[in-house]
JSON list of C-alpha atoms and ligand atoms in Angstrom, two decimals:
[
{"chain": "A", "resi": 14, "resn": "UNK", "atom": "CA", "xyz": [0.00, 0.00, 0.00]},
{"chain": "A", "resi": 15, "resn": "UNK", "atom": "CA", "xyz": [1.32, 3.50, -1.27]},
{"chain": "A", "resi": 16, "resn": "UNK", "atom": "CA", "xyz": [0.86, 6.42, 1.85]},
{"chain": "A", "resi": 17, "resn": "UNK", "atom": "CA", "xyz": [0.95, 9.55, 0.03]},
{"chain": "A", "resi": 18, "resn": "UNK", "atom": "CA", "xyz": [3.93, 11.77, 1.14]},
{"chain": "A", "resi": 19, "resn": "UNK", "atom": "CA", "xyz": [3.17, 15.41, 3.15]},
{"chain": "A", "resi": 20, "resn": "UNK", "atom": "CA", "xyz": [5.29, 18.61, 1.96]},
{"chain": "A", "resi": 21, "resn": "UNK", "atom": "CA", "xyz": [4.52, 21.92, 3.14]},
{"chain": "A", "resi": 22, "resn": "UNK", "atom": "CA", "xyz": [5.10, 24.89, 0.70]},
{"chain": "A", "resi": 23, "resn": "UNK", "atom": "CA", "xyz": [8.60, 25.62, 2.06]},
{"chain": "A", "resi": 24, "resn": "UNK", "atom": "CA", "xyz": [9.40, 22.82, 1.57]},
{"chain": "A", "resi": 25, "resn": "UNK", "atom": "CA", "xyz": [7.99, 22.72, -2.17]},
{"chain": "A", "resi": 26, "resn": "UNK", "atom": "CA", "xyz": [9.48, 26.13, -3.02]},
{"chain": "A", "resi": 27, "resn": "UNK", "atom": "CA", "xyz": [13.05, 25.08, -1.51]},
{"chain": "A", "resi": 28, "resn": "UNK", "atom": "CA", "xyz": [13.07, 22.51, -4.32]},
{"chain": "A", "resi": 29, "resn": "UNK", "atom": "CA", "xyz": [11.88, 24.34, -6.64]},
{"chain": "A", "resi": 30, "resn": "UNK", "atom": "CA", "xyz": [14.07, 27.22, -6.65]},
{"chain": "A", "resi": 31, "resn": "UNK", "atom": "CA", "xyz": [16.99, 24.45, -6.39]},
{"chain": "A", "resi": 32, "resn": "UNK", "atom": "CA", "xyz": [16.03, 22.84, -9.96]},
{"chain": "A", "resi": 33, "resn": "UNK", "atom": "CA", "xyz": [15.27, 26.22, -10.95]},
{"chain": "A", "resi": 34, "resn": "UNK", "atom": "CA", "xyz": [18.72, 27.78, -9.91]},
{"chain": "A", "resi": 35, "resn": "UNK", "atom": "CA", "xyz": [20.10, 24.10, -11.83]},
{"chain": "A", "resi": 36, "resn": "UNK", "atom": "CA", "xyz": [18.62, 24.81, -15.31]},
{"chain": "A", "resi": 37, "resn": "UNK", "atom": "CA", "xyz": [19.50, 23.57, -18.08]},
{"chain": "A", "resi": 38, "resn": "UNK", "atom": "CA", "xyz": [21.33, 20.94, -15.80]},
{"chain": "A", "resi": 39, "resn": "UNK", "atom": "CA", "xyz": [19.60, 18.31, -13.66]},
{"chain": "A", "resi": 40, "resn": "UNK", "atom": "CA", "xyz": [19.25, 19.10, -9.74]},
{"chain": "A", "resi": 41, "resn": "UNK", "atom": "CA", "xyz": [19.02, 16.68, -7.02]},
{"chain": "A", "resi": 42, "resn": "UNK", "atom": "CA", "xyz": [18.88, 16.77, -3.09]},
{"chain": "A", "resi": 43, "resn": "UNK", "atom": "CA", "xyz": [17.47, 14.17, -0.66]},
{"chain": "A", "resi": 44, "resn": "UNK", "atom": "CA", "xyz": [14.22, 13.94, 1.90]},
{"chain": "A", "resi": 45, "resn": "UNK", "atom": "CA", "xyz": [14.53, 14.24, 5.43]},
{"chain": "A", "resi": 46, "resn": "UNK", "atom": "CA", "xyz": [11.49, 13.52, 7.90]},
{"chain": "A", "resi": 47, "resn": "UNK", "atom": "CA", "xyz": [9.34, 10.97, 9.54]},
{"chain": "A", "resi": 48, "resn": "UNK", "atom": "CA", "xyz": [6.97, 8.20, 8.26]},
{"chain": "A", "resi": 49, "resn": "UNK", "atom": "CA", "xyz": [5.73, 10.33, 5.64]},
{"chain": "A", "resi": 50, "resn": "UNK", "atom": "CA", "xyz": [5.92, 13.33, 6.65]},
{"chain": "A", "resi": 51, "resn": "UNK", "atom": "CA", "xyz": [8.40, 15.29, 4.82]},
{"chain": "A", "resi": 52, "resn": "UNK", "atom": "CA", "xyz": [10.94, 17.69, 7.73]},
{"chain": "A", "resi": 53, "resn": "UNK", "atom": "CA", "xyz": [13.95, 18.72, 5.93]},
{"chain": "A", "resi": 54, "resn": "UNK", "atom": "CA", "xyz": [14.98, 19.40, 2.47]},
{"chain": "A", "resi": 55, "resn": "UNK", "atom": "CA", "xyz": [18.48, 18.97, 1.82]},
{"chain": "A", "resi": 56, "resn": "UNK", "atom": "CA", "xyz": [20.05, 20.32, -1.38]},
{"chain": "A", "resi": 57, "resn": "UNK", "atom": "CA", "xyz": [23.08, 17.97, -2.48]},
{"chain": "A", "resi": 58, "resn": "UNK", "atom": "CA", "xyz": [25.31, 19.10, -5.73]},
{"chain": "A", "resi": 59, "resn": "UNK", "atom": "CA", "xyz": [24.90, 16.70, -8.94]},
{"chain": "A", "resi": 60, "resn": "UNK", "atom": "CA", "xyz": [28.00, 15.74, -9.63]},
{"chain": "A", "resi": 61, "resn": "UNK", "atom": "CA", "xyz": [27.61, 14.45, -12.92]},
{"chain": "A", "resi": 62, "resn": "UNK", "atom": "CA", "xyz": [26.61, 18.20, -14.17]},
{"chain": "A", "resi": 63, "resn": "UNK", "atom": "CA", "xyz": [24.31, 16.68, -16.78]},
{"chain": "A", "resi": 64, "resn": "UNK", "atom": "CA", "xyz": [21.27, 17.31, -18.53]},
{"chain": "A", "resi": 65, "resn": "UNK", "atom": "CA", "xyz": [20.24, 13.96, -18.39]},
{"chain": "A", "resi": 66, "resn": "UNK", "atom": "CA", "xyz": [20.94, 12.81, -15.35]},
{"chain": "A", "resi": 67, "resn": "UNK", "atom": "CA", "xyz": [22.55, 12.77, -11.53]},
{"chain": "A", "resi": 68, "resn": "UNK", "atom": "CA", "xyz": [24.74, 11.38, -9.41]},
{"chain": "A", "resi": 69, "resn": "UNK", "atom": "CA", "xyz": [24.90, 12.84, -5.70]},
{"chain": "A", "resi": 70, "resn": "UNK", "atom": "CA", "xyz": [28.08, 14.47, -4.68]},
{"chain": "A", "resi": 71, "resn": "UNK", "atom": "CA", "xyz": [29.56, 11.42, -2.29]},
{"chain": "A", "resi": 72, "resn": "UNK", "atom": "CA", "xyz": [30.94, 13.56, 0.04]},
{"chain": "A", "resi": 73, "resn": "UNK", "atom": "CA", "xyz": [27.40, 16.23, 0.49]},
{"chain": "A", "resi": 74, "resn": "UNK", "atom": "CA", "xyz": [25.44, 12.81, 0.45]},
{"chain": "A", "resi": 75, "resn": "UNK", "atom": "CA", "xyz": [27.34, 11.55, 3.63]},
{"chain": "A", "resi": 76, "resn": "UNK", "atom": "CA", "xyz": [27.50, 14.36, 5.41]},
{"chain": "A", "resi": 77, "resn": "UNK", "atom": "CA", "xyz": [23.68, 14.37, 4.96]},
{"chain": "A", "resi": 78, "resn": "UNK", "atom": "CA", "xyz": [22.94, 11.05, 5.91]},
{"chain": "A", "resi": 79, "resn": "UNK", "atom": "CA", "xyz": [24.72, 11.58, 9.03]},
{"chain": "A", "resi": 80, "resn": "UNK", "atom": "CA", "xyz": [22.89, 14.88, 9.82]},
{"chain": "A", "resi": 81, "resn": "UNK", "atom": "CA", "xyz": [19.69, 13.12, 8.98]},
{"chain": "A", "resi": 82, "resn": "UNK", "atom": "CA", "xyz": [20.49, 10.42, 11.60]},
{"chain": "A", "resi": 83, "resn": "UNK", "atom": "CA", "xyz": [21.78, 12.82, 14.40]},
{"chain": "A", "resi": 84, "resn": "UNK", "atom": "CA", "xyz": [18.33, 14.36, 14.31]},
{"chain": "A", "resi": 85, "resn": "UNK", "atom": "CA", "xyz": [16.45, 11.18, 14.25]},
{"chain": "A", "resi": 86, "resn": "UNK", "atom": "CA", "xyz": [14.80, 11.45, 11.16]},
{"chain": "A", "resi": 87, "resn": "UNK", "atom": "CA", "xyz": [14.94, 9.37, 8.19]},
{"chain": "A", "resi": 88, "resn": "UNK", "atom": "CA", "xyz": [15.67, 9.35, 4.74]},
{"chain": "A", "resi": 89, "resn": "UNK", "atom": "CA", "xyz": [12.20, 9.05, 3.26]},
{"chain": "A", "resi": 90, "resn": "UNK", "atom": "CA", "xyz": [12.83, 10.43, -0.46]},
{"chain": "A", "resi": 91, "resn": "UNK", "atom": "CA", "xyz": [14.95, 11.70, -3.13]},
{"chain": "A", "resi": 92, "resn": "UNK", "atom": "CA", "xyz": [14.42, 14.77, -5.76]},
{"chain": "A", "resi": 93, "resn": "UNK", "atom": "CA", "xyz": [16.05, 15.40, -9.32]},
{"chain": "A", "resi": 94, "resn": "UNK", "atom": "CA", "xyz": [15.08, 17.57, -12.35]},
{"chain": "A", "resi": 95, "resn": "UNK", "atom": "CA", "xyz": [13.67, 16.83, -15.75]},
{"chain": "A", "resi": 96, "resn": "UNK", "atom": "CA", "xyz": [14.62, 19.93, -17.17]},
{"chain": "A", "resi": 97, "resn": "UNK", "atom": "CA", "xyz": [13.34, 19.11, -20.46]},
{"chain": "A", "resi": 98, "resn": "UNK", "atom": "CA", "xyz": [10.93, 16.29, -19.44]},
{"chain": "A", "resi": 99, "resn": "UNK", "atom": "CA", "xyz": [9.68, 13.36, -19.24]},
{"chain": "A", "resi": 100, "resn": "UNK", "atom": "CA", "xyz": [7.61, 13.74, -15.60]},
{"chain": "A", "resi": 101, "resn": "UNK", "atom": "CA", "xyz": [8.05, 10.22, -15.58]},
{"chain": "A", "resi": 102, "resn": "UNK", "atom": "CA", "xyz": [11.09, 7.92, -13.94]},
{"chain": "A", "resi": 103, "resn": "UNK", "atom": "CA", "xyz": [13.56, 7.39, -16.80]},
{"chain": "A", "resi": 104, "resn": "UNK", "atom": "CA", "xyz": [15.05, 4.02, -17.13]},
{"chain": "A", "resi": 105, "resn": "UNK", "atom": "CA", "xyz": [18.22, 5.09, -15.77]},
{"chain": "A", "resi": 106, "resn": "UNK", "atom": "CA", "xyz": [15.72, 6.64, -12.89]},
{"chain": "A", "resi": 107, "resn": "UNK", "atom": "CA", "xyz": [14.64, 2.87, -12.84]},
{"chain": "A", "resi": 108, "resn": "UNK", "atom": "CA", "xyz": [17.86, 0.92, -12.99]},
{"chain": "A", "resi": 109, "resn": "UNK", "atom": "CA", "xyz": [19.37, 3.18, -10.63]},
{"chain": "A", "resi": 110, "resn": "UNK", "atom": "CA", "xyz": [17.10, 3.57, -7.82]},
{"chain": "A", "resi": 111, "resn": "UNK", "atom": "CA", "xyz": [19.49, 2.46, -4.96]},
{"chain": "A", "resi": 112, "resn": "UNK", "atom": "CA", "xyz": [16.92, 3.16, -1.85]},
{"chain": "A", "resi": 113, "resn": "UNK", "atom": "CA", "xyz": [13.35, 2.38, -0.52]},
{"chain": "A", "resi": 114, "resn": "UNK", "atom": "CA", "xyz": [12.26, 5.80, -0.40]},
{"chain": "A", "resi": 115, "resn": "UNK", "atom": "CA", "xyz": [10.19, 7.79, -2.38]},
{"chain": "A", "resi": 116, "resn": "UNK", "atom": "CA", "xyz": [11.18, 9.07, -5.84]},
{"chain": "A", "resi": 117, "resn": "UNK", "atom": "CA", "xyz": [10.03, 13.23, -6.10]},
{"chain": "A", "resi": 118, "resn": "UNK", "atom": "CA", "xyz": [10.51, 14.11, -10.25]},
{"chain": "A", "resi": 119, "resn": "UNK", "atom": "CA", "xyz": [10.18, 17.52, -10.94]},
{"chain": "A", "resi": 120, "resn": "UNK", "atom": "CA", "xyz": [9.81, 17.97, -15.07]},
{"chain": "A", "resi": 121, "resn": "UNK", "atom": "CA", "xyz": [9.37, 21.20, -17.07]},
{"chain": "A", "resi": 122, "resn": "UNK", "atom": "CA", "xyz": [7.39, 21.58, -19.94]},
{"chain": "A", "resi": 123, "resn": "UNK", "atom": "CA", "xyz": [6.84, 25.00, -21.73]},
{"chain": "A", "resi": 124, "resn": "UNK", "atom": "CA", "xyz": [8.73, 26.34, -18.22]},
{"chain": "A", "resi": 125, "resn": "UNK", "atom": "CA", "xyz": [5.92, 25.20, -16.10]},
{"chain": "A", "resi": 126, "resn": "UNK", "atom": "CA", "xyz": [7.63, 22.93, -13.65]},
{"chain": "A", "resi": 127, "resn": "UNK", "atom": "CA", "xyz": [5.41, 20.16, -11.68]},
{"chain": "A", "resi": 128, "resn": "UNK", "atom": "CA", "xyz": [6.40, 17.55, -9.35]},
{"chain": "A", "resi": 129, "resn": "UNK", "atom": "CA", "xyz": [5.52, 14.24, -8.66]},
{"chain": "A", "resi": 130, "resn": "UNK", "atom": "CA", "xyz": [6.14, 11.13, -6.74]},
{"chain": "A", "resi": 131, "resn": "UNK", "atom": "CA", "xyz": [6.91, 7.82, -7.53]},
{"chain": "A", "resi": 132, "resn": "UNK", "atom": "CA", "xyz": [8.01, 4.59, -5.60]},
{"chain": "A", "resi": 133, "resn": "UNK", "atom": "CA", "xyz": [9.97, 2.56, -7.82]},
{"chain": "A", "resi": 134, "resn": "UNK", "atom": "CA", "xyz": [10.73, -1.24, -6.77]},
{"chain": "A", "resi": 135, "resn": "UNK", "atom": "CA", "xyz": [12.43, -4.11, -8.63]},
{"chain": "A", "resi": 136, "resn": "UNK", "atom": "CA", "xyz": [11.61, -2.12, -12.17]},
{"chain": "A", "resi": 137, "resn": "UNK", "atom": "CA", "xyz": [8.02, -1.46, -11.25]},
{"chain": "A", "resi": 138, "resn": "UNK", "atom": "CA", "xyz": [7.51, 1.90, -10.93]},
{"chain": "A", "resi": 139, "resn": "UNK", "atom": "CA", "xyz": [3.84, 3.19, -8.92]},
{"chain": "A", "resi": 140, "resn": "UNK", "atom": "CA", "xyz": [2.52, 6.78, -8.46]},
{"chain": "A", "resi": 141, "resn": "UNK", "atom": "CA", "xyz": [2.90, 8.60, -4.28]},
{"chain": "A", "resi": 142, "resn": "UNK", "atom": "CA", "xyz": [0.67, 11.35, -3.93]},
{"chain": "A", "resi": 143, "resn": "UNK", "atom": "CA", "xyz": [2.19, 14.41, -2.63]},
{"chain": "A", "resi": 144, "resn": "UNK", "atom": "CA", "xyz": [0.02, 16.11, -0.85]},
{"chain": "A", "resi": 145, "resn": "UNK", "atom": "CA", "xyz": [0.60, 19.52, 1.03]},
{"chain": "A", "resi": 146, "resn": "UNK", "atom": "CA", "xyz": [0.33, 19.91, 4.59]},
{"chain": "A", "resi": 147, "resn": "UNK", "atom": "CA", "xyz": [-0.24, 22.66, 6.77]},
{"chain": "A", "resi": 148, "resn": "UNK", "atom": "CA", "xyz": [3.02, 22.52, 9.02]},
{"chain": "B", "resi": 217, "resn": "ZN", "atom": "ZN1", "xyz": [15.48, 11.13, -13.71]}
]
């Protein structure tokens, strides 16, 4: 069963701005927070510097994770960018999805960015609802 996954709009415009600020490049950061409730957006440098895809700075990635467990929260998803599209998971997005967490794609299309979430397990790839909360 898929639980949907709670952002508030700090949260939302914190990505946002990151894939923005990323263009035409793709962005990427990690989820910080509780069941699934989303607490702490962490922006982490692509490394790869590609249009087409991302690969976490080691180094930013570590130091997250070990912030993220000092404050007792969990990793419970990972954002990247489309800039030019699809809002889908890619194939690479497929082949490469290394944790049980929840996928966040942000696409752009005619520079109208959206978001949305996917959990993607042994090549099957199913919709999360993100839905906004109030905190
Ligand atoms: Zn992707």
């Amino acid at each position: 069963m898929i639980s949907p996954l709670y952002i508030n709009k700090q949260q939302w415009d914190e990505m946002l701005e990151h894939v923005k600020s990323y263009v035409p490049l793709e962005a990427c950061g990690l989820l910080a927070g509780k069941n699934n409730r989303l607490e702490k957006v962490i922006l982490v440098r692509n490394q790869a510097q590609s249009p087409v895809r991302f690969v976490m700075d080691p180094y930013e990635q570590l130091q997250a994770f070990e912030w993220i467990e000092s404050q007792g929260l969990d990793l419970i998803g990972i954002f990247h960018s489309h800039p030019a599209g699809p809002e889908i998971a890619s194939v690479t997005d497929i082949a490469e999805a290394a944790y049980q967490v929840v996928s966040v794609i942000w696409s752009r299309k005619n520079d109208e960015w959206k978001a949305r979430g996917f959990w993607i397990e042994d090549g099957e790839v199913m919709d999360v609802p993100l839905l906004f909360n109030e905190g």
